[in-house]
PDB file of C-alpha atoms in Angstrom:
ATOM      1  CA  MET A 578       4.270   5.617 -11.855  1.00  0.00           C
ATOM      2  CA  VAL A 579       2.683   2.514 -10.038  1.00  0.00           C
ATOM      3  CA  TYR A 580       3.824   3.382  -6.708  1.00  0.00           C
ATOM      4  CA  LEU A 581       1.805   6.161  -5.110  1.00  0.00           C
ATOM      5  CA  ASN A 582       1.875   7.830  -1.750  1.00  0.00           C
ATOM      6  CA  LYS A 583      -1.735   7.118  -0.920  1.00  0.00           C
ATOM      7  CA  ILE A 584      -2.970   8.894   2.216  1.00  0.00           C
ATOM      8  CA  LEU A 585      -6.214   7.918   4.105  1.00  0.00           C
ATOM      9  CA  LEU A 586      -7.679  11.066   5.819  1.00  0.00           C
ATOM     10  CA  VAL A 587     -10.147  10.429   8.637  1.00  0.00           C
ATOM     11  CA  GLU A 588     -11.832  13.610   9.916  1.00  0.00           C
ATOM     12  CA  ASP A 589     -15.519  14.308  10.526  1.00  0.00           C
ATOM     13  CA  ASP A 590     -15.294  18.014  10.589  1.00  0.00           C
ATOM     14  CA  GLU A 591     -16.209  18.688   6.898  1.00  0.00           C
ATOM     15  CA  ALA A 592     -14.470  22.288   6.562  1.00  0.00           C
ATOM     16  CA  LEU A 593     -11.223  21.057   8.240  1.00  0.00           C
ATOM     17  CA  GLY A 594     -11.178  17.653   6.228  1.00  0.00           C
ATOM     18  CA  LEU A 595     -11.687  19.609   2.957  1.00  0.00           C
ATOM     19  CA  ALA A 596      -8.871  22.018   3.899  1.00  0.00           C
ATOM     20  CA  ILE A 597      -6.421  19.300   4.891  1.00  0.00           C
ATOM     21  CA  GLU A 598      -7.445  17.245   1.659  1.00  0.00           C
ATOM     22  CA  PHE A 599      -6.816  20.167  -0.605  1.00  0.00           C
ATOM     23  CA  SER A 600      -3.373  20.853   1.045  1.00  0.00           C
ATOM     24  CA  LEU A 601      -2.227  17.252   0.638  1.00  0.00           C
ATOM     25  CA  ARG A 602      -3.317  17.041  -2.971  1.00  0.00           C
ATOM     26  CA  ASN A 603      -1.471  20.293  -3.643  1.00  0.00           C
ATOM     27  CA  GLU A 604       1.686  18.633  -2.382  1.00  0.00           C
ATOM     28  CA  GLY A 605       1.052  15.947  -4.844  1.00  0.00           C
ATOM     29  CA  TYR A 606      -0.352  13.178  -2.672  1.00  0.00           C
ATOM     30  CA  GLU A 607      -3.366  10.969  -3.453  1.00  0.00           C
ATOM     31  CA  VAL A 608      -5.829  11.436  -0.769  1.00  0.00           C
ATOM     32  CA  ILE A 609      -9.072   9.417   0.163  1.00  0.00           C
ATOM     33  CA  ARG A 610     -11.181  11.029   2.943  1.00  0.00           C
ATOM     34  CA  ALA A 611     -13.514   9.376   5.346  1.00  0.00           C
ATOM     35  CA  SER A 612     -15.638  10.938   8.010  1.00  0.00           C
ATOM     36  CA  SER A 613     -16.482   7.891  10.230  1.00  0.00           C
ATOM     37  CA  VAL A 614     -14.950   4.593  11.458  1.00  0.00           C
ATOM     38  CA  LYS A 615     -17.171   2.471   9.256  1.00  0.00           C
ATOM     39  CA  GLU A 616     -16.267   4.567   6.123  1.00  0.00           C
ATOM     40  CA  ALA A 617     -12.509   4.476   7.005  1.00  0.00           C
ATOM     41  CA  ARG A 618     -12.537   0.746   7.368  1.00  0.00           C
ATOM     42  CA  ASN A 619     -14.336   0.192   4.137  1.00  0.00           C
ATOM     43  CA  GLN A 620     -11.474   2.500   2.421  1.00  0.00           C
ATOM     44  CA  PHE A 621      -8.727   0.490   4.093  1.00  0.00           C
ATOM     45  CA  ASP A 622     -10.157  -2.990   3.024  1.00  0.00           C
ATOM     46  CA  HIS A 623     -10.153  -1.877  -0.558  1.00  0.00           C
ATOM     47  CA  THR A 624      -6.886   0.249  -0.910  1.00  0.00           C
ATOM     48  CA  ILE A 625      -3.351   0.017   0.087  1.00  0.00           C
ATOM     49  CA  PHE A 626      -2.299   3.261   1.999  1.00  0.00           C
ATOM     50  CA  LYS A 627       1.158   4.315   3.133  1.00  0.00           C
ATOM     51  CA  LEU A 628      -0.243   6.677   5.710  1.00  0.00           C
ATOM     52  CA  ALA A 629      -3.322   7.475   7.628  1.00  0.00           C
ATOM     53  CA  ILE A 630      -4.261  10.772   9.259  1.00  0.00           C
ATOM     54  CA  LEU A 631      -7.002   9.936  12.064  1.00  0.00           C
ATOM     55  CA  ASP A 632      -9.098  12.318  14.014  1.00  0.00           C
ATOM     56  CA  ILE A 633      -9.454  10.874  17.648  1.00  0.00           C
ATOM     57  CA  ASN A 634     -13.211  11.517  18.079  1.00  0.00           C
ATOM     58  CA  LEU A 635     -15.467  10.224  15.318  1.00  0.00           C
ATOM     59  CA  PRO A 636     -19.352   9.851  15.315  1.00  0.00           C
ATOM     60  CA  ASP A 637     -19.177   6.116  15.475  1.00  0.00           C
ATOM     61  CA  GLY A 638     -16.059   5.391  17.328  1.00  0.00           C
ATOM     62  CA  ASN A 639     -12.441   6.776  17.705  1.00  0.00           C
ATOM     63  CA  GLY A 640      -9.206   6.975  15.842  1.00  0.00           C
ATOM     64  CA  TYR A 641      -7.492   4.625  18.612  1.00  0.00           C
ATOM     65  CA  ASP A 642      -9.725   1.664  17.395  1.00  0.00           C
ATOM     66  CA  LEU A 643      -8.954   2.507  13.845  1.00  0.00           C
ATOM     67  CA  CYS A 644      -5.198   2.586  14.633  1.00  0.00           C
ATOM     68  CA  MET A 645      -5.235  -0.779  16.198  1.00  0.00           C
ATOM     69  CA  HIS A 646      -7.248  -2.264  13.325  1.00  0.00           C
ATOM     70  CA  PHE A 647      -4.980  -0.767  10.718  1.00  0.00           C
ATOM     71  CA  LYS A 648      -1.802  -1.781  12.321  1.00  0.00           C
ATOM     72  CA  LYS A 649      -2.920  -5.371  12.977  1.00  0.00           C
ATOM     73  CA  GLN A 650      -3.305  -5.883   9.273  1.00  0.00           C
ATOM     74  CA  ASN A 651      -0.472  -3.611   8.099  1.00  0.00           C
ATOM     75  CA  ASP A 652       1.940  -2.841  10.601  1.00  0.00           C
ATOM     76  CA  ALA A 653       4.187  -0.897   7.996  1.00  0.00           C
ATOM     77  CA  MET A 654       1.425   1.862   7.675  1.00  0.00           C
ATOM     78  CA  SER A 655       2.284   5.119   9.334  1.00  0.00           C
ATOM     79  CA  ILE A 656      -0.415   6.736  11.584  1.00  0.00           C
ATOM     80  CA  ILE A 657      -0.635  10.558  12.470  1.00  0.00           C
ATOM     81  CA  PHE A 658      -3.436  11.330  15.072  1.00  0.00           C
ATOM     82  CA  LEU A 659      -5.345  14.751  14.839  1.00  0.00           C
ATOM     83  CA  THR A 660      -6.663  15.521  18.315  1.00  0.00           C
ATOM     84  CA  ALA A 661      -8.028  18.537  20.297  1.00  0.00           C
ATOM     85  CA  LEU A 662      -6.986  16.537  23.468  1.00  0.00           C
ATOM     86  CA  ASP A 663      -3.672  17.569  24.362  1.00  0.00           C
ATOM     87  CA  GLU A 664      -3.431  15.727  27.756  1.00  0.00           C
ATOM     88  CA  GLU A 665      -0.359  13.661  28.144  1.00  0.00           C
ATOM     89  CA  ALA A 666      -2.362  10.615  28.805  1.00  0.00           C
ATOM     90  CA  ASN A 667      -4.102  10.688  25.452  1.00  0.00           C
ATOM     91  CA  VAL A 668      -0.980  11.400  23.406  1.00  0.00           C
ATOM     92  CA  VAL A 669       0.906   8.475  25.114  1.00  0.00           C
ATOM     93  CA  MET A 670      -1.934   6.212  24.600  1.00  0.00           C
ATOM     94  CA  GLY A 671      -2.134   7.010  20.901  1.00  0.00           C
ATOM     95  CA  LEU A 672       1.700   6.387  20.567  1.00  0.00           C
ATOM     96  CA  ASP A 673       1.542   3.142  22.583  1.00  0.00           C
ATOM     97  CA  ILE A 674      -0.960   1.528  20.381  1.00  0.00           C
ATOM     98  CA  GLY A 675       0.964   1.937  17.370  1.00  0.00           C
ATOM     99  CA  GLY A 676       0.658   5.668  16.322  1.00  0.00           C
ATOM    100  CA  ASP A 677       3.682   7.227  14.705  1.00  0.00           C
ATOM    101  CA  ASP A 678       3.043  10.885  15.521  1.00  0.00           C
ATOM    102  CA  TYR A 679       0.371  13.277  16.629  1.00  0.00           C
ATOM    103  CA  ILE A 680      -0.596  16.789  16.083  1.00  0.00           C
ATOM    104  CA  THR A 681      -2.766  18.977  18.356  1.00  0.00           C
ATOM    105  CA  LYS A 682      -5.655  21.187  17.081  1.00  0.00           C
ATOM    106  CA  PRO A 683      -5.468  23.960  16.043  1.00  0.00           C
ATOM    107  CA  PHE A 684      -2.484  23.419  13.974  1.00  0.00           C
ATOM    108  CA  ARG A 685      -0.709  25.045  11.059  1.00  0.00           C
ATOM    109  CA  VAL A 686      -1.276  23.192   7.757  1.00  0.00           C
ATOM    110  CA  ARG A 687       2.431  23.748   7.079  1.00  0.00           C
ATOM    111  CA  GLU A 688       3.360  21.790  10.241  1.00  0.00           C
ATOM    112  CA  LEU A 689       1.131  18.915   9.261  1.00  0.00           C
ATOM    113  CA  MET A 690       2.565  18.734   5.771  1.00  0.00           C
ATOM    114  CA  SER A 691       6.139  18.520   7.295  1.00  0.00           C
ATOM    115  CA  ARG A 692       5.055  15.622   9.565  1.00  0.00           C
ATOM    116  CA  VAL A 693       3.580  13.939   6.644  1.00  0.00           C
ATOM    117  CA  ARG A 694       6.837  14.031   4.648  1.00  0.00           C
ATOM    118  CA  VAL A 695       8.698  12.830   7.700  1.00  0.00           C
ATOM    119  CA  GLN A 696       6.729   9.700   8.053  1.00  0.00           C
ATOM    120  CA  LEU A 697       6.669   8.988   4.152  1.00  0.00           C
ATOM    121  CA  ARG A 698      10.428   9.422   4.131  1.00  0.00           C
ATOM    122  CA  LYS A 699      10.597   6.749   6.861  1.00  0.00           C
ATOM    123  CA  GLN A 700       8.523   4.523   4.825  1.00  0.00           C
ATOM    124  CA  THR A 701      10.769   4.916   1.758  1.00  0.00           C
ATOM    125  CA  LYS A 702      13.835   4.025   3.869  1.00  0.00           C
ATOM    126  CA  LEU A 703      12.012   0.990   5.253  1.00  0.00           C
ATOM    127  CA  GLU A 704      11.048  -0.209   1.828  1.00  0.00           C
ATOM    128  CA  GLU A 705      14.459   0.149   0.515  1.00  0.00           C
ATOM    129  CA  ALA A 706      15.832  -1.884   3.386  1.00  0.00           C
ATOM    130  CA  SER A 707      13.303  -4.601   2.892  1.00  0.00           C
ATOM    131  CA  LEU A 708      14.937  -7.172   0.733  1.00  0.00           C
ATOM    132  CA  ILE A 709      12.529 -10.127   1.155  1.00  0.00           C
ATOM    133  CA  LEU A 710       8.856 -10.099   0.103  1.00  0.00           C
ATOM    134  CA  THR A 711       6.778 -13.212   1.495  1.00  0.00           C
ATOM    135  CA  SER A 712       3.224 -14.046   0.512  1.00  0.00           C
ATOM    136  CA  GLU A 713       2.050 -17.402   1.995  1.00  0.00           C
ATOM    137  CA  ASN A 714       4.304 -19.916   0.195  1.00  0.00           C
ATOM    138  CA  ILE A 715       5.725 -17.379  -2.437  1.00  0.00           C
ATOM    139  CA  LYS A 716       8.967 -15.505  -1.656  1.00  0.00           C
ATOM    140  CA  ILE A 717      11.207 -13.047  -3.371  1.00  0.00           C
ATOM    141  CA  ASP A 718      14.709 -12.501  -2.315  1.00  0.00           C
ATOM    142  CA  MET A 719      15.546  -9.032  -3.764  1.00  0.00           C
ATOM    143  CA  ASN A 720      19.190  -9.328  -2.729  1.00  0.00           C
ATOM    144  CA  GLN A 721      19.884 -12.493  -4.555  1.00  0.00           C
ATOM    145  CA  VAL A 722      17.127 -11.867  -7.301  1.00  0.00           C
ATOM    146  CA  LYS A 723      15.507 -15.290  -6.655  1.00  0.00           C
ATOM    147  CA  VAL A 724      11.994 -16.579  -6.431  1.00  0.00           C
ATOM    148  CA  TYR A 725      10.927 -19.430  -3.995  1.00  0.00           C
ATOM    149  CA  LYS A 726       7.735 -21.377  -3.800  1.00  0.00           C
ATOM    150  CA  ASN A 727       7.491 -23.897  -0.914  1.00  0.00           C
ATOM    151  CA  GLN A 728      11.225 -22.939  -0.075  1.00  0.00           C
ATOM    152  CA  GLU A 729      12.314 -24.246  -3.460  1.00  0.00           C
ATOM    153  CA  ILE A 730      13.835 -21.929  -6.036  1.00  0.00           C
ATOM    154  CA  VAL A 731      11.554 -21.162  -8.983  1.00  0.00           C
ATOM    155  CA  SER A 732      13.206 -20.537 -12.300  1.00  0.00           C
ATOM    156  CA  VAL A 733      11.804 -17.254 -13.758  1.00  0.00           C
ATOM    157  CA  THR A 734      12.944 -14.952 -16.530  1.00  0.00           C
ATOM    158  CA  ASN A 735      14.048 -11.431 -16.011  1.00  0.00           C
ATOM    159  CA  LEU A 736      10.595 -10.115 -17.085  1.00  0.00           C
ATOM    160  CA  GLU A 737       8.844 -12.644 -15.100  1.00  0.00           C
ATOM    161  CA  TYR A 738      10.780 -11.670 -11.909  1.00  0.00           C
ATOM    162  CA  LYS A 739       9.992  -7.962 -12.497  1.00  0.00           C
ATOM    163  CA  LEU A 740       6.235  -8.755 -13.070  1.00  0.00           C
ATOM    164  CA  LEU A 741       6.026 -10.838  -9.774  1.00  0.00           C
ATOM    165  CA  LEU A 742       8.004  -7.921  -7.968  1.00  0.00           C
ATOM    166  CA  THR A 743       5.399  -5.449  -9.281  1.00  0.00           C
ATOM    167  CA  PHE A 744       2.449  -7.310  -8.150  1.00  0.00           C
ATOM    168  CA  MET A 745       3.879  -8.238  -4.801  1.00  0.00           C
ATOM    169  CA  LYS A 746       4.749  -4.472  -4.099  1.00  0.00           C
ATOM    170  CA  ASN A 747       1.350  -3.502  -4.771  1.00  0.00           C
ATOM    171  CA  ALA A 748      -0.803  -6.252  -3.038  1.00  0.00           C
ATOM    172  CA  TYR A 749      -4.523  -5.664  -3.465  1.00  0.00           C
ATOM    173  CA  LYS A 750      -4.079  -2.859  -5.833  1.00  0.00           C
ATOM    174  CA  VAL A 751      -5.605  -3.227  -9.202  1.00  0.00           C
ATOM    175  CA  LEU A 752      -2.934  -2.545 -11.700  1.00  0.00           C
ATOM    176  CA  LYS A 753      -3.871  -1.527 -15.197  1.00  0.00           C
ATOM    177  CA  ARG A 754      -2.116  -3.090 -18.134  1.00  0.00           C
ATOM    178  CA  ASP A 755      -0.478  -0.050 -19.042  1.00  0.00           C
ATOM    179  CA  GLU A 756       0.842   0.615 -15.644  1.00  0.00           C
ATOM    180  CA  ILE A 757       2.255  -3.014 -15.538  1.00  0.00           C
ATOM    181  CA  LEU A 758       3.781  -2.507 -19.042  1.00  0.00           C
ATOM    182  CA  LEU A 759       5.500   0.670 -18.015  1.00  0.00           C
ATOM    183  CA  GLU A 760       6.839  -0.828 -14.638  1.00  0.00           C
ATOM    184  CA  ILE A 761       8.364  -4.031 -16.229  1.00  0.00           C
ATOM    185  CA  THR A 762       9.847  -2.661 -19.491  1.00  0.00           C
ATOM    186  CA  GLU A 763      11.112   0.860 -18.333  1.00  0.00           C
ATOM    187  CA  GLY A 764      14.660   1.104 -19.494  1.00  0.00           C
ATOM    188  CA  ASP A 765      14.589  -2.025 -21.649  1.00  0.00           C
ATOM    189  CA  GLU A 766      14.609  -2.215 -25.349  1.00  0.00           C
ATOM    190  CA  VAL A 767      11.975  -4.836 -25.740  1.00  0.00           C
ATOM    191  CA  PHE A 768       8.926  -5.295 -27.738  1.00  0.00           C
ATOM    192  CA  PHE A 769       6.102  -5.750 -25.320  1.00  0.00           C
ATOM    193  CA  ASP A 770       2.263  -5.256 -26.028  1.00  0.00           C
ATOM    194  CA  GLU A 771      -0.930  -6.276 -24.186  1.00  0.00           C
ATOM    195  CA  ASN A 772      -1.052  -9.793 -25.745  1.00  0.00           C
ATOM    196  CA  THR A 773       2.598 -10.473 -24.577  1.00  0.00           C
ATOM    197  CA  LEU A 774       1.728  -9.444 -21.174  1.00  0.00           C
ATOM    198  CA  SER A 775      -1.169 -12.004 -21.042  1.00  0.00           C
ATOM    199  CA  VAL A 776       1.338 -14.582 -22.052  1.00  0.00           C
ATOM    200  CA  TYR A 777       3.718 -13.693 -19.262  1.00  0.00           C
ATOM    201  CA  ILE A 778       1.058 -13.562 -16.750  1.00  0.00           C
ATOM    202  CA  MET A 779      -0.144 -17.009 -17.781  1.00  0.00           C
ATOM    203  CA  ARG A 780       3.581 -18.332 -17.567  1.00  0.00           C
ATOM    204  CA  LEU A 781       3.926 -16.934 -14.136  1.00  0.00           C
ATOM    205  CA  ARG A 782       0.735 -18.317 -12.889  1.00  0.00           C
ATOM    206  CA  ASP A 783       1.898 -21.793 -14.199  1.00  0.00           C
ATOM    207  CA  LYS A 784       5.031 -21.364 -12.031  1.00  0.00           C
ATOM    208  CA  ILE A 785       3.646 -19.825  -8.714  1.00  0.00           C
ATOM    209  CA  GLU A 786      -0.165 -20.940  -8.575  1.00  0.00           C
ATOM    210  CA  ASP A 787      -1.019 -24.616  -7.272  1.00  0.00           C
ATOM    211  CA  ASN A 788      -4.023 -24.494  -9.779  1.00  0.00           C
ATOM    212  CA  PRO A 789      -3.236 -21.922 -12.639  1.00  0.00           C
ATOM    213  CA  LYS A 790      -6.753 -22.313 -14.005  1.00  0.00           C
ATOM    214  CA  ASN A 791      -8.197 -21.167 -10.743  1.00  0.00           C
ATOM    215  CA  PRO A 792      -5.566 -18.538  -9.535  1.00  0.00           C
ATOM    216  CA  GLN A 793      -5.297 -17.333  -6.022  1.00  0.00           C
ATOM    217  CA  PHE A 794      -2.485 -14.936  -6.220  1.00  0.00           C
ATOM    218  CA  ILE A 795      -2.639 -13.089  -9.523  1.00  0.00           C
ATOM    219  CA  ILE A 796      -6.386 -12.135  -9.995  1.00  0.00           C
ATOM    220  CA  THR A 797      -7.888 -10.985 -13.308  1.00  0.00           C
ATOM    221  CA  GLN A 798     -10.210  -7.850 -12.914  1.00  0.00           C
ATOM    222  CA  ARG A 799     -12.079  -7.869 -16.141  1.00  0.00           C
ATOM    223  CA  GLY A 800     -11.869  -4.659 -17.941  1.00  0.00           C
ATOM    224  CA  LEU A 801      -9.620  -3.155 -15.274  1.00  0.00           C
ATOM    225  CA  GLY A 802      -6.285  -5.218 -15.072  1.00  0.00           C
ATOM    226  CA  TYR A 803      -4.768  -7.517 -12.535  1.00  0.00           C
ATOM    227  CA  ARG A 804      -4.210  -7.656  -8.709  1.00  0.00           C
ATOM    228  CA  TRP A 805      -2.198  -9.534  -6.288  1.00  0.00           C
ATOM    229  CA  ASP A 806      -4.805 -10.980  -3.992  1.00  0.00           C
ATOM    230  CA  LYS A 807      -2.767 -12.012  -0.986  1.00  0.00           C
ATOM    231  CA  ASP A 808      -1.045 -10.274   2.016  1.00  0.00           C
ATOM    232  CA  VAL A 809       2.608  -9.472   1.662  1.00  0.00           C
ATOM    233  CA  CYS A 810       4.971  -9.013   4.359  1.00  0.00           C
ATOM    234  CA  ARG A 811       8.462  -7.390   4.396  1.00  0.00           C
ATOM    235  CA  GLN A 812      11.704  -8.649   6.088  1.00  0.00           C
TER     236      GLN A 812
END
């Protein structure tokens, strides 16, 4: 499936980081691990994560700064703090700046997995309740199944609508052609190959891009696929 529960794990203790990563992967999650603020920021800039697990003390900074940086750009992302500091002031600070939960070291892996599941369930409920996606002057109203550009309705076919929805739900993620095909044709008895997909993307660009020959929303990643290259907010 296209929609993955990607988790960013930021922990500079190599042994603990490997143990947590192994446990998360064993639960079926896709995990990217970083050991510093710089590395974590770089991963965040290139990948869409649903959840971040942040150690407080890092060699080049702290988890609080990372949390504020992440939330500023993606408020829907869940944050769980890992901390050896169990003083109330530190816990409150983490929650006040946007953290969703915390767990104090040492902890049982089973407890951490439980907290991860809770946060991801919250994410799913929020996504199901989000019926409007907006990206600059482009809007999808999922309740009415309508697309708008500059507040005016754009006439799209059913497959164009599915294609646009797939891109906007996966902003900044490079989607392979077979992933896109699976997502927009699932359950439909239609003939759809890669050439047909190229035609539909061209048609969609004609409708939403100001200059289809120099697209700003749907970007081609040669040899890889396509990606939606703008921020998307949910309402």
